[in-house]
Amino acid sequence: MTPVSSKLYADDVSLLMVLVDTNPYFWSSMKNTAFTFPKFISHVLAFLNSILLLNQMNQVVVIATGYNSCDYVFDSSTSSMQRAECLLEKLEDFVDKDESLSQEDSVDGIGFSLLSGSLSMALCYIQRVFRSGPLHPQPRILCLHGSPDGPGQYVAVMNSIFSAQRSMVPIDSCVIGSQHSAFLQQASYITGGVYLKPQVSDGLFQYLSTVFATDLHSRSFLQLPRPVGVDFRASCFCHKNTIDMGFICSVCLSIFCKHHKKCSTCGSNFGEARKQDPSASDQRTSDGS
């Protein structure tokens, strides 16, 4: 008798990697608003339950994105406890540990969460799924992000974006902060995902269920939000500032806001920046006349 695989995945079976922003500095800045961290988690739990109810073979993995660290807090394929209890218990332990590490650092303002680390962990998990066999769910990443972009993570984030693009893994983005995220705008645009910034935070579950609950096969039949005004500006490698114009190393493509004699990334020597001599230009003009 021919052995039958225990799971036969169709094109509507999804592996959803959810990156949840747990930056304590960001959520402390949201205390004066009606949208607090417990309310945010309640919306996320309802959305995760709806994903698992859509198809019994769907899989959900939740990664907490903190200020100092990242960690897996829930995996529906291995969890034997109740989903809500398991997720809340591990999430509470992670937040307490991250807050204790944050007390050792002095942070100005909201601070940045480790988006680059959580993206890398999600892609590593997806690669393990790819190598497990030919039958696997269709993976995608959903970033629930509120913290501002960390310029120092620009290189790591872009590497993760290009890795996801090569693996044909779309990165969906739902920004819950007060400002747009240039990192996630580029991530969703490059990988073919959906970028959304909800206008009403209290309706987060409605946004998640109507925009991000659909599987990759069904998206071709829907009119999903399209990217508008994507910020493609890069961050310089020297000062980590967002720039409009700069200098690029022709060897490793590192970006600098000012001219340097040597590339700090690959060590290549640069030539002198060309400066136009006014007297020379006047002489060429007079000769030409």
PDB file of C-alpha atoms in Angstrom:
ATOM      1  CA  MET A   1       0.000   0.000   0.000  1.00  0.00           C
ATOM      2  CA  THR A   2       1.403   3.381  -0.969  1.00  0.00           C
ATOM      3  CA  PRO A   3       2.126   5.594   2.069  1.00  0.00           C
ATOM      4  CA  VAL A   4       0.126   8.788   2.201  1.00  0.00           C
ATOM      5  CA  SER A   5       1.540  12.018   3.548  1.00  0.00           C
ATOM      6  CA  SER A   6      -0.001  13.127   6.833  1.00  0.00           C
ATOM      7  CA  LYS A   7      -0.581  16.616   5.463  1.00  0.00           C
ATOM      8  CA  LEU A   8      -1.369  17.555   1.884  1.00  0.00           C
ATOM      9  CA  TYR A   9      -1.113  21.319   1.533  1.00  0.00           C
ATOM     10  CA  ALA A  10      -3.162  23.234  -1.009  1.00  0.00           C
ATOM     11  CA  ASP A  11      -2.542  26.704  -2.394  1.00  0.00           C
ATOM     12  CA  ASP A  12      -4.763  28.261   0.276  1.00  0.00           C
ATOM     13  CA  VAL A  13      -2.753  26.944   3.242  1.00  0.00           C
ATOM     14  CA  SER A  14      -0.681  29.667   4.884  1.00  0.00           C
ATOM     15  CA  LEU A  15       2.280  29.910   7.215  1.00  0.00           C
ATOM     16  CA  LEU A  16       1.866  33.325   8.808  1.00  0.00           C
ATOM     17  CA  MET A  17       4.876  34.784  10.620  1.00  0.00           C
ATOM     18  CA  VAL A  18       3.608  37.633  12.812  1.00  0.00           C
ATOM     19  CA  LEU A  19       6.171  40.112  14.167  1.00  0.00           C
ATOM     20  CA  VAL A  20       4.674  41.932  17.160  1.00  0.00           C
ATOM     21  CA  ASP A  21       6.286  45.176  18.313  1.00  0.00           C
ATOM     22  CA  THR A  22       6.694  45.030  22.119  1.00  0.00           C
ATOM     23  CA  ASN A  23       9.055  48.008  22.504  1.00  0.00           C
ATOM     24  CA  PRO A  24       8.304  49.223  26.065  1.00  0.00           C
ATOM     25  CA  TYR A  25       9.293  52.799  25.245  1.00  0.00           C
ATOM     26  CA  PHE A  26       6.864  52.969  22.354  1.00  0.00           C
ATOM     27  CA  TRP A  27       3.948  51.558  24.326  1.00  0.00           C
ATOM     28  CA  SER A  28       4.682  53.829  27.285  1.00  0.00           C
ATOM     29  CA  SER A  29       4.257  56.765  24.906  1.00  0.00           C
ATOM     30  CA  MET A  30       0.821  55.381  23.948  1.00  0.00           C
ATOM     31  CA  LYS A  31      -0.529  55.368  27.511  1.00  0.00           C
ATOM     32  CA  ASN A  32      -2.183  58.747  27.026  1.00  0.00           C
ATOM     33  CA  THR A  33      -4.163  57.363  24.078  1.00  0.00           C
ATOM     34  CA  ALA A  34      -7.048  54.917  24.107  1.00  0.00           C
ATOM     35  CA  PHE A  35      -4.990  52.307  22.229  1.00  0.00           C
ATOM     36  CA  THR A  36      -2.837  50.588  24.854  1.00  0.00           C
ATOM     37  CA  PHE A  37      -0.713  47.439  24.651  1.00  0.00           C
ATOM     38  CA  PRO A  38      -3.333  45.096  26.238  1.00  0.00           C
ATOM     39  CA  LYS A  39      -5.939  46.361  23.780  1.00  0.00           C
ATOM     40  CA  PHE A  40      -3.516  45.861  20.902  1.00  0.00           C
ATOM     41  CA  ILE A  41      -2.853  42.262  21.979  1.00  0.00           C
ATOM     42  CA  SER A  42      -6.598  41.563  22.184  1.00  0.00           C
ATOM     43  CA  HIS A  43      -6.957  42.594  18.527  1.00  0.00           C
ATOM     44  CA  VAL A  44      -3.967  40.425  17.562  1.00  0.00           C
ATOM     45  CA  LEU A  45      -5.353  37.377  19.393  1.00  0.00           C
ATOM     46  CA  ALA A  46      -8.694  37.678  17.624  1.00  0.00           C
ATOM     47  CA  PHE A  47      -6.911  37.931  14.276  1.00  0.00           C
ATOM     48  CA  LEU A  48      -4.716  34.889  14.946  1.00  0.00           C
ATOM     49  CA  ASN A  49      -7.743  32.818  15.930  1.00  0.00           C
ATOM     50  CA  SER A  50      -9.480  33.809  12.706  1.00  0.00           C
ATOM     51  CA  ILE A  51      -6.451  32.709  10.663  1.00  0.00           C
ATOM     52  CA  LEU A  52      -6.428  29.291  12.309  1.00  0.00           C
ATOM     53  CA  LEU A  53     -10.188  28.947  11.845  1.00  0.00           C
ATOM     54  CA  LEU A  54     -10.035  29.695   8.120  1.00  0.00           C
ATOM     55  CA  ASN A  55      -8.134  26.460   7.469  1.00  0.00           C
ATOM     56  CA  GLN A  56      -7.269  23.734   9.950  1.00  0.00           C
ATOM     57  CA  MET A  57      -3.858  23.313   8.293  1.00  0.00           C
ATOM     58  CA  ASN A  58      -2.892  26.984   8.611  1.00  0.00           C
ATOM     59  CA  GLN A  59       0.101  27.656  10.836  1.00  0.00           C
ATOM     60  CA  VAL A  60       0.849  30.789  12.858  1.00  0.00           C
ATOM     61  CA  VAL A  61       4.179  31.736  14.430  1.00  0.00           C
ATOM     62  CA  VAL A  62       4.501  34.859  16.578  1.00  0.00           C
ATOM     63  CA  ILE A  63       7.827  36.620  17.144  1.00  0.00           C
ATOM     64  CA  ALA A  64       8.089  39.354  19.767  1.00  0.00           C
ATOM     65  CA  THR A  65      10.165  42.340  18.632  1.00  0.00           C
ATOM     66  CA  GLY A  66      11.533  44.075  21.701  1.00  0.00           C
ATOM     67  CA  TYR A  67      13.972  46.898  22.300  1.00  0.00           C
ATOM     68  CA  ASN A  68      16.901  44.657  23.244  1.00  0.00           C
ATOM     69  CA  SER A  69      15.971  41.220  21.943  1.00  0.00           C
ATOM     70  CA  CYS A  70      13.620  39.099  19.846  1.00  0.00           C
ATOM     71  CA  ASP A  71      12.138  35.691  20.553  1.00  0.00           C
ATOM     72  CA  TYR A  72       9.575  33.154  19.389  1.00  0.00           C
ATOM     73  CA  VAL A  73       6.571  33.387  21.714  1.00  0.00           C
ATOM     74  CA  PHE A  74       4.035  31.155  19.943  1.00  0.00           C
ATOM     75  CA  ASP A  75       3.959  28.367  17.371  1.00  0.00           C
ATOM     76  CA  SER A  76       0.592  26.814  16.567  1.00  0.00           C
ATOM     77  CA  SER A  77       2.224  23.620  15.265  1.00  0.00           C
ATOM     78  CA  THR A  78       3.902  22.777  18.583  1.00  0.00           C
ATOM     79  CA  SER A  79       1.687  24.417  21.205  1.00  0.00           C
ATOM     80  CA  SER A  80      -0.439  21.964  23.212  1.00  0.00           C
ATOM     81  CA  MET A  81      -1.957  24.597  25.534  1.00  0.00           C
ATOM     82  CA  GLN A  82      -4.806  26.975  24.805  1.00  0.00           C
ATOM     83  CA  ARG A  83      -3.686  29.478  22.192  1.00  0.00           C
ATOM     84  CA  ALA A  84      -4.480  32.614  24.168  1.00  0.00           C
ATOM     85  CA  GLU A  85      -3.019  31.311  27.429  1.00  0.00           C
ATOM     86  CA  CYS A  86       0.179  30.083  25.786  1.00  0.00           C
ATOM     87  CA  LEU A  87       0.755  33.290  23.849  1.00  0.00           C
ATOM     88  CA  LEU A  88      -0.004  35.636  26.743  1.00  0.00           C
ATOM     89  CA  GLU A  89       2.163  33.693  29.180  1.00  0.00           C
ATOM     90  CA  LYS A  90       5.250  33.667  26.954  1.00  0.00           C
ATOM     91  CA  LEU A  91       4.660  37.242  25.825  1.00  0.00           C
ATOM     92  CA  GLU A  92       4.480  38.447  29.413  1.00  0.00           C
ATOM     93  CA  ASP A  93       7.751  36.687  30.257  1.00  0.00           C
ATOM     94  CA  PHE A  94       9.443  38.205  27.218  1.00  0.00           C
ATOM     95  CA  VAL A  95       8.225  41.743  27.955  1.00  0.00           C
ATOM     96  CA  ASP A  96       9.420  41.517  31.573  1.00  0.00           C
ATOM     97  CA  LYS A  97      12.841  40.295  30.462  1.00  0.00           C
ATOM     98  CA  ASP A  98      13.131  42.984  27.773  1.00  0.00           C
ATOM     99  CA  GLU A  99      12.124  45.740  30.207  1.00  0.00           C
ATOM    100  CA  SER A 100      14.721  44.573  32.723  1.00  0.00           C
ATOM    101  CA  LEU A 101      17.415  44.768  30.042  1.00  0.00           C
ATOM    102  CA  SER A 102      16.160  48.186  28.944  1.00  0.00           C
ATOM    103  CA  GLN A 103      16.602  49.645  32.416  1.00  0.00           C
ATOM    104  CA  GLU A 104      20.370  49.365  32.007  1.00  0.00           C
ATOM    105  CA  ASP A 105      20.339  51.681  28.969  1.00  0.00           C
ATOM    106  CA  SER A 106      19.480  55.368  28.751  1.00  0.00           C
ATOM    107  CA  VAL A 107      17.050  55.935  25.884  1.00  0.00           C
ATOM    108  CA  ASP A 108      16.004  59.268  24.444  1.00  0.00           C
ATOM    109  CA  GLY A 109      12.417  59.312  23.218  1.00  0.00           C
ATOM    110  CA  ILE A 110      10.584  56.219  22.020  1.00  0.00           C
ATOM    111  CA  GLY A 111      13.624  54.201  20.986  1.00  0.00           C
ATOM    112  CA  PHE A 112      13.846  51.588  18.253  1.00  0.00           C
ATOM    113  CA  SER A 113      12.745  47.967  18.227  1.00  0.00           C
ATOM    114  CA  LEU A 114      14.880  45.193  16.720  1.00  0.00           C
ATOM    115  CA  LEU A 115      13.028  44.862  13.429  1.00  0.00           C
ATOM    116  CA  SER A 116      16.102  43.482  11.680  1.00  0.00           C
ATOM    117  CA  GLY A 117      16.434  40.702  14.254  1.00  0.00           C
ATOM    118  CA  SER A 118      12.802  39.599  14.067  1.00  0.00           C
ATOM    119  CA  LEU A 119      12.866  39.624  10.245  1.00  0.00           C
ATOM    120  CA  SER A 120      15.976  37.423  10.288  1.00  0.00           C
ATOM    121  CA  MET A 121      14.358  34.986  12.727  1.00  0.00           C
ATOM    122  CA  ALA A 122      11.235  34.788  10.581  1.00  0.00           C
ATOM    123  CA  LEU A 123      13.249  34.071   7.434  1.00  0.00           C
ATOM    124  CA  CYS A 124      15.296  31.393   9.215  1.00  0.00           C
ATOM    125  CA  TYR A 125      12.102  29.655  10.321  1.00  0.00           C
ATOM    126  CA  ILE A 126      10.720  29.827   6.778  1.00  0.00           C
ATOM    127  CA  GLN A 127      13.902  28.323   5.350  1.00  0.00           C
ATOM    128  CA  ARG A 128      13.562  25.380   7.738  1.00  0.00           C
ATOM    129  CA  VAL A 129      10.027  24.876   6.454  1.00  0.00           C
ATOM    130  CA  PHE A 130      11.233  25.012   2.838  1.00  0.00           C
ATOM    131  CA  ARG A 131      13.825  22.331   3.531  1.00  0.00           C
ATOM    132  CA  SER A 132      11.391  20.048   5.358  1.00  0.00           C
ATOM    133  CA  GLY A 133       9.967  18.742   2.082  1.00  0.00           C
ATOM    134  CA  PRO A 134       8.098  19.664  -1.087  1.00  0.00           C
ATOM    135  CA  LEU A 135       4.744  19.910   0.710  1.00  0.00           C
ATOM    136  CA  HIS A 136       4.574  22.987   2.894  1.00  0.00           C
ATOM    137  CA  PRO A 137       2.243  25.943   3.464  1.00  0.00           C
ATOM    138  CA  GLN A 138       2.732  29.213   1.620  1.00  0.00           C
ATOM    139  CA  PRO A 139       4.775  31.487   3.922  1.00  0.00           C
ATOM    140  CA  ARG A 140       4.316  35.217   4.431  1.00  0.00           C
ATOM    141  CA  ILE A 141       5.434  37.725   7.038  1.00  0.00           C
ATOM    142  CA  LEU A 142       3.213  40.270   8.772  1.00  0.00           C
ATOM    143  CA  CYS A 143       4.905  43.112  10.656  1.00  0.00           C
ATOM    144  CA  LEU A 144       2.777  44.798  13.328  1.00  0.00           C
ATOM    145  CA  HIS A 145       5.071  47.715  13.968  1.00  0.00           C
ATOM    146  CA  GLY A 146       4.817  50.991  15.830  1.00  0.00           C
ATOM    147  CA  SER A 147       8.333  52.088  16.769  1.00  0.00           C
ATOM    148  CA  PRO A 148      10.240  54.510  14.527  1.00  0.00           C
ATOM    149  CA  ASP A 149      12.845  53.158  12.116  1.00  0.00           C
ATOM    150  CA  GLY A 150      16.304  52.583  13.548  1.00  0.00           C
ATOM    151  CA  PRO A 151      18.837  54.018  11.045  1.00  0.00           C
ATOM    152  CA  GLY A 152      21.529  51.749  12.441  1.00  0.00           C
ATOM    153  CA  GLN A 153      19.567  48.707  11.279  1.00  0.00           C
ATOM    154  CA  TYR A 154      19.330  49.861   7.659  1.00  0.00           C
ATOM    155  CA  VAL A 155      21.833  47.363   6.210  1.00  0.00           C
ATOM    156  CA  ALA A 156      20.446  44.392   8.159  1.00  0.00           C
ATOM    157  CA  VAL A 157      16.846  45.262   7.282  1.00  0.00           C
ATOM    158  CA  MET A 158      17.627  45.655   3.573  1.00  0.00           C
ATOM    159  CA  ASN A 159      19.490  42.336   3.555  1.00  0.00           C
ATOM    160  CA  SER A 160      16.413  40.674   5.049  1.00  0.00           C
ATOM    161  CA  ILE A 161      14.171  42.345   2.483  1.00  0.00           C
ATOM    162  CA  PHE A 162      16.260  41.118  -0.448  1.00  0.00           C
ATOM    163  CA  SER A 163      16.457  37.641   1.090  1.00  0.00           C
ATOM    164  CA  ALA A 164      12.661  37.550   1.348  1.00  0.00           C
ATOM    165  CA  GLN A 165      12.359  38.759  -2.238  1.00  0.00           C
ATOM    166  CA  ARG A 166      14.659  36.001  -3.476  1.00  0.00           C
ATOM    167  CA  SER A 167      12.666  33.398  -1.529  1.00  0.00           C
ATOM    168  CA  MET A 168       9.403  34.880  -2.867  1.00  0.00           C
ATOM    169  CA  VAL A 169       8.130  35.578   0.646  1.00  0.00           C
ATOM    170  CA  PRO A 170       5.923  38.700   0.785  1.00  0.00           C
ATOM    171  CA  ILE A 171       6.306  41.038   3.751  1.00  0.00           C
ATOM    172  CA  ASP A 172       3.027  42.645   4.816  1.00  0.00           C
ATOM    173  CA  SER A 173       3.186  45.710   7.038  1.00  0.00           C
ATOM    174  CA  CYS A 174       0.644  47.198   9.411  1.00  0.00           C
ATOM    175  CA  VAL A 175       2.018  50.369  11.018  1.00  0.00           C
ATOM    176  CA  ILE A 176       0.270  51.339  14.244  1.00  0.00           C
ATOM    177  CA  GLY A 177       2.471  54.280  15.183  1.00  0.00           C
ATOM    178  CA  SER A 178       1.979  57.956  14.485  1.00  0.00           C
ATOM    179  CA  GLN A 179       4.394  58.046  11.548  1.00  0.00           C
ATOM    180  CA  HIS A 180       5.022  55.918   8.482  1.00  0.00           C
ATOM    181  CA  SER A 181       7.895  53.444   8.333  1.00  0.00           C
ATOM    182  CA  ALA A 182      10.239  53.863   5.366  1.00  0.00           C
ATOM    183  CA  PHE A 183      11.757  50.439   6.083  1.00  0.00           C
ATOM    184  CA  LEU A 184       8.424  48.648   5.907  1.00  0.00           C
ATOM    185  CA  GLN A 185       7.270  50.671   2.907  1.00  0.00           C
ATOM    186  CA  GLN A 186      10.290  49.420   0.991  1.00  0.00           C
ATOM    187  CA  ALA A 187       9.886  45.888   2.375  1.00  0.00           C
ATOM    188  CA  SER A 188       6.280  45.570   1.220  1.00  0.00           C
ATOM    189  CA  TYR A 189       6.968  47.200  -2.149  1.00  0.00           C
ATOM    190  CA  ILE A 190      10.025  45.089  -2.997  1.00  0.00           C
ATOM    191  CA  THR A 191       8.569  41.745  -1.864  1.00  0.00           C
ATOM    192  CA  GLY A 192       5.069  42.305  -3.262  1.00  0.00           C
ATOM    193  CA  GLY A 193       3.358  42.584   0.117  1.00  0.00           C
ATOM    194  CA  VAL A 194       0.718  44.976   1.418  1.00  0.00           C
ATOM    195  CA  TYR A 195       1.513  48.135   3.381  1.00  0.00           C
ATOM    196  CA  LEU A 196      -1.217  49.666   5.519  1.00  0.00           C
ATOM    197  CA  LYS A 197      -1.398  52.338   8.194  1.00  0.00           C
ATOM    198  CA  PRO A 198      -4.852  52.109   9.841  1.00  0.00           C
ATOM    199  CA  GLN A 199      -6.595  55.439  10.245  1.00  0.00           C
ATOM    200  CA  VAL A 200      -8.530  54.243  13.314  1.00  0.00           C
ATOM    201  CA  SER A 201      -6.544  52.194  15.813  1.00  0.00           C
ATOM    202  CA  ASP A 202      -9.643  50.871  17.573  1.00  0.00           C
ATOM    203  CA  GLY A 203     -10.617  49.107  14.360  1.00  0.00           C
ATOM    204  CA  LEU A 204      -7.344  47.211  14.073  1.00  0.00           C
ATOM    205  CA  PHE A 205      -9.007  43.794  13.997  1.00  0.00           C
ATOM    206  CA  GLN A 206     -11.223  44.861  11.092  1.00  0.00           C
ATOM    207  CA  TYR A 207      -8.183  46.062   9.158  1.00  0.00           C
ATOM    208  CA  LEU A 208      -6.280  42.843   9.872  1.00  0.00           C
ATOM    209  CA  SER A 209      -9.168  40.527   8.989  1.00  0.00           C
ATOM    210  CA  THR A 210     -10.116  42.284   5.744  1.00  0.00           C
ATOM    211  CA  VAL A 211      -6.628  43.014   4.378  1.00  0.00           C
ATOM    212  CA  PHE A 212      -4.166  40.518   5.862  1.00  0.00           C
ATOM    213  CA  ALA A 213      -6.262  37.403   6.473  1.00  0.00           C
ATOM    214  CA  THR A 214      -6.448  36.381   2.815  1.00  0.00           C
ATOM    215  CA  ASP A 215      -4.029  33.747   1.553  1.00  0.00           C
ATOM    216  CA  LEU A 216      -1.620  34.434  -1.297  1.00  0.00           C
ATOM    217  CA  HIS A 217      -3.737  32.596  -3.874  1.00  0.00           C
ATOM    218  CA  SER A 218      -6.875  34.614  -3.082  1.00  0.00           C
ATOM    219  CA  ARG A 219      -5.091  37.955  -3.250  1.00  0.00           C
ATOM    220  CA  SER A 220      -5.139  37.946  -7.030  1.00  0.00           C
ATOM    221  CA  PHE A 221      -8.931  38.216  -6.913  1.00  0.00           C
ATOM    222  CA  LEU A 222      -9.054  41.116  -4.434  1.00  0.00           C
ATOM    223  CA  GLN A 223      -8.425  44.851  -4.623  1.00  0.00           C
ATOM    224  CA  LEU A 224      -5.931  45.312  -1.797  1.00  0.00           C
ATOM    225  CA  PRO A 225      -4.336  48.648  -0.798  1.00  0.00           C
ATOM    226  CA  ARG A 226      -1.633  49.752  -3.204  1.00  0.00           C
ATOM    227  CA  PRO A 227       1.597  51.514  -2.206  1.00  0.00           C
ATOM    228  CA  VAL A 228       1.441  55.295  -2.425  1.00  0.00           C
ATOM    229  CA  GLY A 229       4.455  57.534  -1.922  1.00  0.00           C
ATOM    230  CA  VAL A 230       7.058  54.915  -0.974  1.00  0.00           C
ATOM    231  CA  ASP A 231      10.119  56.494   0.651  1.00  0.00           C
ATOM    232  CA  PHE A 232      13.145  54.961  -1.097  1.00  0.00           C
ATOM    233  CA  ARG A 233      15.750  57.122   0.618  1.00  0.00           C
ATOM    234  CA  ALA A 234      18.718  55.271   2.076  1.00  0.00           C
ATOM    235  CA  SER A 235      20.650  55.751   5.300  1.00  0.00           C
ATOM    236  CA  CYS A 236      24.337  56.585   5.190  1.00  0.00           C
ATOM    237  CA  PHE A 237      26.719  54.049   6.668  1.00  0.00           C
ATOM    238  CA  CYS A 238      28.810  56.648   8.495  1.00  0.00           C
ATOM    239  CA  HIS A 239      26.232  58.565  10.555  1.00  0.00           C
ATOM    240  CA  LYS A 240      23.097  56.416   9.992  1.00  0.00           C
ATOM    241  CA  ASN A 241      21.167  59.441   8.714  1.00  0.00           C
ATOM    242  CA  THR A 242      18.547  59.348   5.957  1.00  0.00           C
ATOM    243  CA  ILE A 243      19.943  61.175   2.919  1.00  0.00           C
ATOM    244  CA  ASP A 244      18.718  62.261  -0.512  1.00  0.00           C
ATOM    245  CA  MET A 245      22.160  62.406  -2.181  1.00  0.00           C
ATOM    246  CA  GLY A 246      25.459  60.852  -1.194  1.00  0.00           C
ATOM    247  CA  PHE A 247      28.590  58.945  -2.213  1.00  0.00           C
ATOM    248  CA  ILE A 248      28.486  55.222  -3.081  1.00  0.00           C
ATOM    249  CA  CYS A 249      31.397  52.816  -2.948  1.00  0.00           C
ATOM    250  CA  SER A 250      31.728  51.187  -6.373  1.00  0.00           C
ATOM    251  CA  VAL A 251      32.995  47.943  -4.802  1.00  0.00           C
ATOM    252  CA  CYS A 252      30.551  47.135  -1.984  1.00  0.00           C
ATOM    253  CA  LEU A 253      27.842  49.779  -2.659  1.00  0.00           C
ATOM    254  CA  SER A 254      28.167  51.334   0.795  1.00  0.00           C
ATOM    255  CA  ILE A 255      26.555  54.771   1.070  1.00  0.00           C
ATOM    256  CA  PHE A 256      28.147  57.811   2.679  1.00  0.00           C
ATOM    257  CA  CYS A 257      26.832  61.315   3.201  1.00  0.00           C
ATOM    258  CA  LYS A 258      30.313  62.849   2.824  1.00  0.00           C
ATOM    259  CA  HIS A 259      33.378  62.031   0.766  1.00  0.00           C
ATOM    260  CA  HIS A 260      35.882  59.707   2.449  1.00  0.00           C
ATOM    261  CA  LYS A 261      39.373  58.697   1.436  1.00  0.00           C
ATOM    262  CA  LYS A 262      38.699  55.050   2.271  1.00  0.00           C
ATOM    263  CA  CYS A 263      35.581  52.879   2.463  1.00  0.00           C
ATOM    264  CA  SER A 264      34.930  51.891   6.057  1.00  0.00           C
ATOM    265  CA  THR A 265      33.123  48.726   4.913  1.00  0.00           C
ATOM    266  CA  CYS A 266      35.425  47.064   2.379  1.00  0.00           C
ATOM    267  CA  GLY A 267      38.589  49.162   2.732  1.00  0.00           C
ATOM    268  CA  SER A 268      38.718  50.361  -0.877  1.00  0.00           C
ATOM    269  CA  ASN A 269      40.597  53.610  -1.505  1.00  0.00           C
ATOM    270  CA  PHE A 270      38.612  56.435  -3.054  1.00  0.00           C
ATOM    271  CA  GLY A 271      39.874  59.113  -5.382  1.00  0.00           C
ATOM    272  CA  GLU A 272      39.736  62.788  -4.552  1.00  0.00           C
ATOM    273  CA  ALA A 273      36.387  64.472  -4.938  1.00  0.00           C
ATOM    274  CA  ARG A 274      36.365  66.571  -8.087  1.00  0.00           C
ATOM    275  CA  LYS A 275      36.095  70.299  -7.483  1.00  0.00           C
ATOM    276  CA  GLN A 276      35.336  72.693 -10.313  1.00  0.00           C
ATOM    277  CA  ASP A 277      37.856  75.516 -10.604  1.00  0.00           C
ATOM    278  CA  PRO A 278      36.087  78.794 -11.500  1.00  0.00           C
ATOM    279  CA  SER A 279      39.191  80.172 -13.271  1.00  0.00           C
ATOM    280  CA  ALA A 280      39.509  77.045 -15.373  1.00  0.00           C
ATOM    281  CA  SER A 281      35.864  77.192 -16.390  1.00  0.00           C
ATOM    282  CA  ASP A 282      36.244  80.882 -17.337  1.00  0.00           C
ATOM    283  CA  GLN A 283      39.330  80.071 -19.384  1.00  0.00           C
ATOM    284  CA  ARG A 284      37.502  77.273 -21.241  1.00  0.00           C
ATOM    285  CA  THR A 285      34.668  79.676 -21.960  1.00  0.00           C
ATOM    286  CA  SER A 286      37.001  82.357 -23.312  1.00  0.00           C
ATOM    287  CA  ASP A 287      38.872  79.800 -25.424  1.00  0.00           C
ATOM    288  CA  GLY A 288      35.621  78.521 -26.824  1.00  0.00           C
ATOM    289  CA  SER A 289      34.507  81.989 -27.780  1.00  0.00           C
TER     290      SER A 289
END
